[in-house]
Short mmCIF file of N, CA and C in Angstrom, two decimals:
data_model
loop_
_atom_site.label_atom_id
_atom_site.label_comp_id
_atom_site.label_asym_id
_atom_site.label_seq_id
_atom_site.Cartn_x
_atom_site.Cartn_y
_atom_site.Cartn_z
N MET A 3 100.07 90.56 100.51
CA MET A 3 101.44 91.88 100.91
C MET A 3 100.61 93.11 101.80
N PRO A 4 100.42 93.63 102.66
CA PRO A 4 99.61 94.56 103.16
C PRO A 4 100.42 95.94 102.13
N THR A 5 98.95 96.34 102.07
CA THR A 5 99.20 98.00 101.51
C THR A 5 98.78 99.14 102.33
N ASP A 6 99.21 99.93 101.87
CA ASP A 6 98.66 101.48 102.39
C ASP A 6 97.54 101.83 101.28
N ILE A 7 96.99 103.13 101.45
CA ILE A 7 95.20 103.92 100.87
C ILE A 7 96.68 104.08 99.55
N ALA A 8 97.89 104.98 99.33
CA ALA A 8 97.38 105.33 98.08
C ALA A 8 98.53 103.97 97.04
N GLY A 9 99.04 103.01 98.14
CA GLY A 9 99.39 101.61 97.22
C GLY A 9 98.22 101.10 96.62
N ALA A 10 97.12 101.11 97.13
CA ALA A 10 96.09 100.67 96.55
C ALA A 10 95.15 100.97 95.50
N ARG A 11 95.40 102.59 96.07
CA ARG A 11 95.16 103.45 94.32
C ARG A 11 95.98 103.04 93.18
N ASP A 12 96.75 102.83 93.56
CA ASP A 12 97.93 102.81 92.14
C ASP A 12 97.59 101.45 91.48
N ASP A 13 97.60 100.17 92.75
CA ASP A 13 97.40 99.17 92.14
C ASP A 13 95.75 99.09 91.30
N VAL A 14 94.96 99.62 91.84
CA VAL A 14 93.67 99.70 90.90
C VAL A 14 93.93 100.77 89.62
N MET A 15 94.51 101.38 89.40
CA MET A 15 94.85 102.15 88.26
C MET A 15 95.87 101.35 87.19
N THR A 16 96.67 100.56 87.48
CA THR A 16 97.35 99.36 87.16
C THR A 16 96.40 98.94 86.60
N MET A 17 95.67 97.68 87.64
CA MET A 17 94.82 97.01 87.07
C MET A 17 93.86 97.34 85.72
N LEU A 18 93.28 98.54 85.96
CA LEU A 18 92.17 98.91 85.07
C LEU A 18 93.01 99.69 83.69
N LEU A 19 94.25 99.58 83.75
CA LEU A 19 94.67 100.64 82.63
C LEU A 19 95.38 98.85 81.93
N ASN A 20 96.02 98.24 82.14
CA ASN A 20 96.17 96.68 82.06
C ASN A 20 95.18 96.06 81.78
N GLY A 21 93.90 95.64 82.19
CA GLY A 21 92.98 95.05 81.56
C GLY A 21 92.23 95.58 80.72
N LEU A 22 91.96 97.04 80.32
CA LEU A 22 91.31 97.59 79.23
C LEU A 22 92.40 97.19 77.91
N LEU A 23 93.73 97.30 78.19
CA LEU A 23 94.46 97.43 76.66
C LEU A 23 94.50 95.63 76.64
N ALA A 24 94.68 94.91 77.63
CA ALA A 24 93.60 93.48 76.98
C ALA A 24 92.88 93.08 76.33
N ALA A 25 91.83 94.23 76.71
CA ALA A 25 90.72 93.48 75.58
C ALA A 25 90.64 94.48 75.14
N VAL A 26 91.31 95.68 74.23
CA VAL A 26 91.50 95.86 72.88
C VAL A 26 92.30 94.86 71.81
N THR A 27 93.38 94.79 72.69
CA THR A 27 94.09 93.19 72.08
C THR A 27 93.65 92.45 71.56
N ALA A 28 92.53 92.25 72.42
CA ALA A 28 91.17 90.98 72.22
C ALA A 28 89.85 91.04 71.40
N ASN A 29 90.07 92.25 70.55
CA ASN A 29 89.02 92.85 70.11
C ASN A 29 87.81 92.96 70.95
N ALA A 30 87.95 93.19 72.39
CA ALA A 30 86.13 93.39 73.05
C ALA A 30 85.97 94.73 73.40
N ILE A 31 86.85 95.46 73.04
CA ILE A 31 86.50 96.97 72.93
C ILE A 31 87.11 97.46 71.83
N PRO A 32 86.91 98.27 71.00
CA PRO A 32 87.39 99.27 70.04
C PRO A 32 88.88 100.07 70.74
N GLY A 33 88.82 100.78 71.73
CA GLY A 33 90.26 101.90 71.94
C GLY A 33 90.14 101.73 73.16
N VAL A 34 91.03 102.39 74.17
CA VAL A 34 91.42 102.72 75.94
C VAL A 34 90.31 103.69 75.40
N PRO A 35 89.67 104.17 76.38
CA PRO A 35 88.79 105.28 76.47
C PRO A 35 89.25 106.44 77.29
N GLY A 36 89.10 107.91 76.91
CA GLY A 36 89.72 108.84 77.59
C GLY A 36 88.99 108.24 79.23
N ILE A 37 90.10 108.55 80.07
CA ILE A 37 89.88 108.01 81.13
C ILE A 37 90.26 109.08 82.98
N VAL A 38 89.78 110.09 83.42
CA VAL A 38 89.50 110.96 84.50
C VAL A 38 89.12 110.38 85.54
N TRP A 39 90.28 109.81 86.86
CA TRP A 39 90.20 109.82 88.22
C TRP A 39 89.32 111.07 88.24
N ASP A 40 89.11 110.59 89.59
CA ASP A 40 88.11 111.32 90.52
C ASP A 40 88.47 112.62 91.52
N ASP A 41 90.06 112.79 91.14
CA ASP A 41 90.66 114.41 91.71
C ASP A 41 90.86 115.15 90.39
N GLN A 42 90.19 114.51 89.10
CA GLN A 42 90.21 115.30 87.71
C GLN A 42 91.88 114.88 87.07
N THR A 43 92.40 114.13 87.48
CA THR A 43 94.01 113.47 87.14
C THR A 43 93.25 113.19 86.10
N ALA A 44 93.81 113.01 84.12
CA ALA A 44 93.56 112.49 83.71
C ALA A 44 94.41 111.16 83.68
N ILE A 45 93.93 109.86 83.54
CA ILE A 45 94.85 109.12 83.51
C ILE A 45 95.33 109.13 81.34
N ILE A 46 94.16 108.65 81.09
CA ILE A 46 94.02 108.97 79.74
C ILE A 46 93.77 110.14 79.52
N ASP A 47 94.01 111.19 78.78
CA ASP A 47 93.15 112.06 78.03
C ASP A 47 91.42 112.14 77.86
N PRO A 48 90.85 112.76 78.29
CA PRO A 48 89.17 112.77 77.66
C PRO A 48 89.20 113.79 76.94
N PRO A 49 87.91 112.95 76.19
CA PRO A 49 87.17 114.54 75.23
C PRO A 49 87.25 115.23 76.24
N GLU A 50 87.36 116.82 75.50
CA GLU A 50 87.17 118.36 76.61
C GLU A 50 86.30 118.11 77.15
N SER A 51 85.29 117.80 76.90
CA SER A 51 83.83 118.06 77.74
C SER A 51 84.09 116.83 79.09
N ALA A 52 84.80 115.96 78.90
CA ALA A 52 84.59 115.02 80.46
C ALA A 52 84.99 115.87 81.70
N ASN A 53 85.93 116.91 81.32
CA ASN A 53 86.19 117.84 83.07
C ASN A 53 84.87 118.34 83.56
N THR A 54 83.66 118.51 82.46
CA THR A 54 82.40 119.48 83.04
C THR A 54 81.60 118.23 83.90
N PRO A 55 80.74 118.67 85.08
CA PRO A 55 79.98 117.62 85.97
C PRO A 55 79.00 117.55 84.86
N SER A 56 78.30 117.53 84.03
CA SER A 56 77.15 117.00 83.48
C SER A 56 77.99 117.42 81.73
N PRO A 57 79.14 116.14 81.30
CA PRO A 57 79.49 116.86 80.07
C PRO A 57 78.17 117.06 78.58
N ILE A 58 78.54 118.11 77.97
CA ILE A 58 76.96 118.61 77.22
C ILE A 58 78.44 118.38 75.48
N GLY A 59 77.60 117.53 74.78
CA GLY A 59 78.53 117.05 73.31
C GLY A 59 79.45 116.02 73.44
N GLY A 60 80.61 116.62 72.68
CA GLY A 60 81.41 115.03 72.44
C GLY A 60 81.00 113.93 71.68
N SER A 61 81.91 113.51 70.85
CA SER A 61 81.45 112.01 70.51
C SER A 61 82.56 111.36 70.89
N VAL A 62 83.63 111.15 72.05
CA VAL A 62 84.11 109.93 72.21
C VAL A 62 84.19 109.34 73.85
N LEU A 63 83.85 108.47 73.91
CA LEU A 63 83.31 107.28 75.12
C LEU A 63 84.66 107.82 76.04
N TRP A 64 84.11 107.72 77.23
CA TRP A 64 85.17 108.48 78.26
C TRP A 64 84.41 108.01 79.48
N VAL A 65 85.56 107.27 80.56
CA VAL A 65 85.18 106.54 81.85
C VAL A 65 85.59 107.89 83.40
N ARG A 66 84.55 107.89 83.99
CA ARG A 66 85.41 108.28 85.58
C ARG A 66 85.33 107.69 86.03
N ALA A 67 86.72 107.21 86.51
CA ALA A 67 86.96 106.21 87.57
C ALA A 67 86.64 106.78 89.07
N ALA A 68 86.62 106.47 89.89
CA ALA A 68 86.74 107.32 92.01
C ALA A 68 86.42 105.37 92.76
N MET A 69 87.80 105.94 93.81
CA MET A 69 87.96 104.94 94.50
C MET A 69 87.47 105.82 95.90
N ARG A 70 86.58 104.68 96.41
CA ARG A 70 85.80 105.51 98.03
C ARG A 70 85.78 104.92 98.59
N HIS A 71 86.53 104.85 100.14
CA HIS A 71 86.94 104.18 101.20
C HIS A 71 85.22 103.98 102.32
N THR A 72 84.70 102.81 102.15
CA THR A 72 83.57 103.27 103.17
C THR A 72 83.45 102.57 104.62
N GLY A 73 84.92 102.13 104.85
CA GLY A 73 84.88 101.42 106.27
C GLY A 73 85.95 100.39 105.87
N GLY A 74 86.16 100.14 107.34
CA GLY A 74 87.62 99.45 108.19
C GLY A 74 87.63 99.40 109.60
N GLY A 75 88.92 98.85 109.95
CA GLY A 75 88.75 98.71 111.24
C GLY A 75 90.38 98.21 111.57
N GLN A 76 90.62 97.58 112.93
CA GLN A 76 91.61 96.59 113.02
C GLN A 76 91.32 95.09 113.00
N ALA A 77 91.86 94.54 112.61
CA ALA A 77 91.93 93.62 112.05
C ALA A 77 92.33 92.01 112.76
N SER A 78 93.16 92.49 113.30
CA SER A 78 94.25 91.70 114.26
C SER A 78 93.72 91.75 115.61
N LEU A 79 94.26 91.25 116.71
CA LEU A 79 94.02 91.08 118.46
C LEU A 79 95.30 92.46 118.71
N SER A 80 96.53 91.93 118.00
CA SER A 80 97.19 92.75 118.45
C SER A 80 98.51 92.59 117.61
N GLY A 81 100.15 92.14 118.53
CA GLY A 81 101.15 92.16 117.38
C GLY A 81 101.85 92.61 117.76
N GLY A 82 101.91 93.67 118.22
CA GLY A 82 102.72 94.45 118.74
C GLY A 82 103.35 95.60 118.05
N PRO A 83 103.99 96.59 118.14
CA PRO A 83 104.11 97.68 117.30
C PRO A 83 104.57 97.30 115.90
N GLY A 84 103.53 98.03 114.74
CA GLY A 84 104.07 97.94 113.36
C GLY A 84 103.31 96.07 113.27
N LEU A 85 103.07 95.29 113.96
CA LEU A 85 102.46 94.13 113.42
C LEU A 85 101.28 94.20 113.85
N THR A 86 100.06 95.10 114.16
CA THR A 86 98.57 94.61 114.22
C THR A 86 98.23 95.66 112.30
N LYS A 87 97.39 94.51 112.21
CA LYS A 87 96.43 94.79 111.23
C LYS A 87 95.31 95.22 110.88
N PHE A 88 95.18 96.35 110.18
CA PHE A 88 94.30 96.86 109.67
C PHE A 88 93.64 96.71 108.22
N THR A 89 92.22 96.39 108.27
CA THR A 89 91.22 96.47 106.84
C THR A 89 90.78 97.99 106.56
N ARG A 90 90.92 97.82 104.95
CA ARG A 90 90.17 99.22 104.80
C ARG A 90 89.39 98.25 103.38
N LYS A 91 88.33 99.21 103.17
CA LYS A 91 87.15 98.59 102.61
C LYS A 91 86.40 99.46 101.68
N GLY A 92 85.77 99.33 100.26
CA GLY A 92 85.08 100.49 99.93
C GLY A 92 84.30 100.10 98.81
N LEU A 93 84.50 101.25 97.72
CA LEU A 93 83.83 101.03 96.24
C LEU A 93 84.94 101.60 95.45
N LEU A 94 84.70 100.71 93.70
CA LEU A 94 85.13 101.31 93.20
C LEU A 94 83.97 101.69 91.97
N LEU A 95 83.71 103.00 92.02
CA LEU A 95 82.49 103.72 91.03
C LEU A 95 83.34 103.82 89.35
N PHE A 96 82.94 103.34 88.21
CA PHE A 96 83.72 104.10 86.97
C PHE A 96 82.26 104.41 86.46
N GLY A 97 82.25 105.27 86.19
CA GLY A 97 80.90 106.50 85.11
C GLY A 97 81.39 106.05 83.68
N VAL A 98 80.71 105.08 82.98
CA VAL A 98 81.00 104.65 81.69
C VAL A 98 80.08 105.96 80.77
N ASN A 99 80.54 106.82 80.06
CA ASN A 99 79.83 107.82 79.54
C ASN A 99 79.83 107.50 77.91
N ALA A 100 79.14 107.29 77.44
CA ALA A 100 79.06 107.26 75.70
C ALA A 100 78.46 107.86 74.85
N PRO A 101 78.34 108.29 73.70
CA PRO A 101 77.65 109.57 72.83
C PRO A 101 76.57 108.82 72.81
N LEU A 102 75.39 109.49 72.52
CA LEU A 102 74.00 109.14 72.45
C LEU A 102 74.31 108.14 70.91
N GLY A 103 73.22 107.30 70.33
CA GLY A 103 73.20 106.50 68.94
C GLY A 103 73.19 105.54 69.74
N ASP A 104 75.02 104.50 68.70
CA ASP A 104 75.08 103.14 69.67
C ASP A 104 75.49 103.50 70.94
N GLY A 105 75.40 104.55 71.78
CA GLY A 105 76.03 104.56 73.70
C GLY A 105 75.73 103.51 74.86
N GLN A 106 74.77 102.99 74.55
CA GLN A 106 74.27 102.11 75.29
C GLN A 106 74.91 100.43 75.15
N LYS A 107 75.48 100.57 73.74
CA LYS A 107 75.99 99.37 73.28
C LYS A 107 77.65 99.06 73.51
N GLN A 108 78.19 100.65 73.30
CA GLN A 108 79.11 100.73 73.75
C GLN A 108 79.44 100.59 75.26
N ALA A 109 78.99 101.49 75.72
CA ALA A 109 78.81 101.34 76.79
C ALA A 109 78.69 99.74 77.72
N ASP A 110 78.19 99.38 77.31
CA ASP A 110 77.75 97.72 77.75
C ASP A 110 79.38 97.11 77.95
N ALA A 111 79.43 97.13 76.31
CA ALA A 111 81.26 96.79 75.94
C ALA A 111 82.75 96.98 77.29
N MET A 112 82.33 98.75 77.49
CA MET A 112 83.30 98.89 77.81
C MET A 112 83.08 98.43 79.84
N ALA A 113 82.04 98.40 80.21
CA ALA A 113 81.43 97.57 81.09
C ALA A 113 81.72 96.38 81.36
N SER A 114 81.93 95.44 80.86
CA SER A 114 82.28 94.15 80.52
C SER A 114 83.63 94.43 80.70
N ALA A 115 84.70 94.89 79.91
CA ALA A 115 86.08 94.86 80.12
C ALA A 115 86.26 96.09 81.17
N ILE A 116 85.41 96.63 81.80
CA ILE A 116 86.08 96.58 83.85
C ILE A 116 85.79 95.70 84.53
N LEU A 117 84.61 95.64 84.25
CA LEU A 117 84.54 94.20 85.47
C LEU A 117 85.31 92.99 84.89
N GLY A 118 85.96 92.97 84.15
CA GLY A 118 86.77 91.53 83.57
C GLY A 118 88.23 92.28 84.22
N CYS A 119 88.13 93.66 84.70
CA CYS A 119 89.36 93.85 85.38
C CYS A 119 89.99 93.93 86.69
N PHE A 120 88.96 93.62 87.14
CA PHE A 120 88.84 92.95 88.58
C PHE A 120 88.20 91.97 88.78
N GLU A 121 87.40 91.43 88.51
CA GLU A 121 86.64 89.94 88.47
C GLU A 121 87.78 88.74 89.00
N LYS A 122 87.19 88.30 89.73
CA LYS A 122 88.04 86.76 89.93
C LYS A 122 89.93 87.42 90.10
N LYS A 123 90.29 88.53 90.50
CA LYS A 123 91.37 88.77 90.91
C LYS A 123 91.79 89.42 91.68
N SER A 124 92.73 89.66 92.61
CA SER A 124 93.17 90.61 93.32
C SER A 124 94.62 91.47 93.11
N SER A 125 94.99 92.87 93.23
CA SER A 125 96.28 92.89 93.09
C SER A 125 97.13 92.44 93.88
N PRO A 126 98.14 92.92 93.22
CA PRO A 126 99.70 92.24 93.44
C PRO A 126 99.88 92.73 95.25
N ASN A 127 98.96 94.15 95.50
CA ASN A 127 99.69 94.21 96.99
C ASN A 127 98.55 93.88 98.29
N GLY A 128 97.43 92.81 96.95
CA GLY A 128 96.62 92.42 98.70
C GLY A 128 95.18 92.88 98.31
N VAL A 129 94.97 93.83 97.45
CA VAL A 129 93.30 94.09 97.00
C VAL A 129 92.54 93.16 96.74
N TRP A 130 91.60 93.12 97.26
CA TRP A 130 90.69 91.76 96.51
C TRP A 130 89.55 92.33 96.16
N PHE A 131 88.35 92.28 95.01
CA PHE A 131 87.38 92.72 94.42
C PHE A 131 86.33 92.06 94.87
N LYS A 132 85.18 92.41 94.73
CA LYS A 132 84.10 91.36 94.71
C LYS A 132 82.55 92.03 94.35
N ASN A 133 81.96 91.51 94.13
CA ASN A 133 80.44 92.17 93.84
C ASN A 133 80.66 93.16 92.71
N GLY A 134 81.03 92.82 91.68
CA GLY A 134 80.97 93.76 90.66
C GLY A 134 79.93 94.05 89.55
N ARG A 135 79.27 94.67 89.30
CA ARG A 135 77.73 94.96 88.65
C ARG A 135 78.12 96.20 87.90
N PRO A 136 77.21 96.19 86.84
CA PRO A 136 77.16 97.12 85.66
C PRO A 136 75.29 97.85 86.52
N LYS A 137 75.19 99.33 86.39
CA LYS A 137 73.77 99.75 87.04
C LYS A 137 73.83 100.78 85.58
N GLU A 138 72.85 100.60 84.99
CA GLU A 138 72.96 101.45 83.66
C GLU A 138 71.50 102.66 84.25
N ILE A 139 72.42 103.44 83.75
CA ILE A 139 71.14 104.89 84.38
C ILE A 139 70.49 105.63 83.34
N GLY A 140 70.93 105.80 82.00
CA GLY A 140 70.18 106.15 80.84
C GLY A 140 71.03 107.13 79.83
N VAL A 141 69.98 108.02 79.55
CA VAL A 141 70.47 109.17 78.94
C VAL A 141 70.54 110.16 79.66
N MET A 142 71.82 110.85 80.01
CA MET A 142 72.02 112.22 80.59
C MET A 142 72.80 113.37 79.78
N GLY A 143 71.96 114.08 79.26
CA GLY A 143 72.57 115.14 78.04
C GLY A 143 72.58 114.66 76.95
N GLU A 144 73.44 114.96 76.44
CA GLU A 144 74.34 114.33 75.10
C GLU A 144 74.99 112.37 75.42
N TRP A 145 74.52 111.98 76.32
CA TRP A 145 75.25 110.91 76.60
C TRP A 145 74.56 109.62 77.23
N TRP A 146 74.93 108.89 76.86
CA TRP A 146 74.38 107.38 77.67
C TRP A 146 75.08 107.29 79.16
N LEU A 147 74.73 106.83 79.64
CA LEU A 147 75.72 106.56 81.27
C LEU A 147 75.52 105.12 81.53
N THR A 148 76.30 104.47 81.77
CA THR A 148 76.37 103.27 82.69
C THR A 148 77.63 103.14 83.83
N ASN A 149 76.86 102.83 85.15
CA ASN A 149 78.52 102.99 86.42
C ASN A 149 78.54 101.36 86.70
N VAL A 150 79.34 101.58 86.76
CA VAL A 150 80.14 100.06 87.22
C VAL A 150 80.69 100.17 88.30
N ILE A 151 80.21 99.31 89.50
CA ILE A 151 80.31 99.27 90.71
C ILE A 151 80.92 98.09 90.91
N LEU A 152 82.20 98.29 92.01
CA LEU A 152 83.13 97.02 92.70
C LEU A 152 82.75 97.47 94.29
N GLU A 153 82.92 96.25 95.01
CA GLU A 153 83.52 96.29 96.05
C GLU A 153 84.83 95.93 96.10
N PHE A 154 85.61 96.59 97.17
CA PHE A 154 87.34 96.28 97.59
C PHE A 154 87.41 95.90 98.38
N THR A 155 88.44 95.46 99.32
CA THR A 155 89.07 95.27 100.87
C THR A 155 90.39 94.73 100.73
N TYR A 156 91.06 95.67 101.38
CA TYR A 156 92.53 95.31 101.57
C TYR A 156 92.89 95.38 103.07
N ASP A 157 94.01 94.60 103.85
CA ASP A 157 95.12 95.00 105.01
C ASP A 157 95.72 95.92 104.91
#
């Protein structure tokens, strides 16, 4: 089923939350972290320091989530008014911020849980995900940062 930009974004947020709740139920992660969408909308309230570009302090794992379109175009030859298909492509970016100490271990578990929300799946409205990967950044102030990157496409 075709979707638009807002529908794709809603699908991604829903899949992320449902997948993380399932990971908590399966004891893969200790709890759902604070999640901040890229426009600063808290999906789940993060620690107070999560709203700064370079968080300092804090002791609770949190995730910054972003959806960035990188390309797209007409996907059908024609079809008449309202029937022409357009494809959208882009990246899902999740910055997993874990407090130092066992931060890398926490970030690894959360990165695996985030990848599990999207790998081998598509959304109800036809958003497809591929090429998911973690990218360990390392120590950033008082945080361990691991980025999770997935490619998406939809019509």
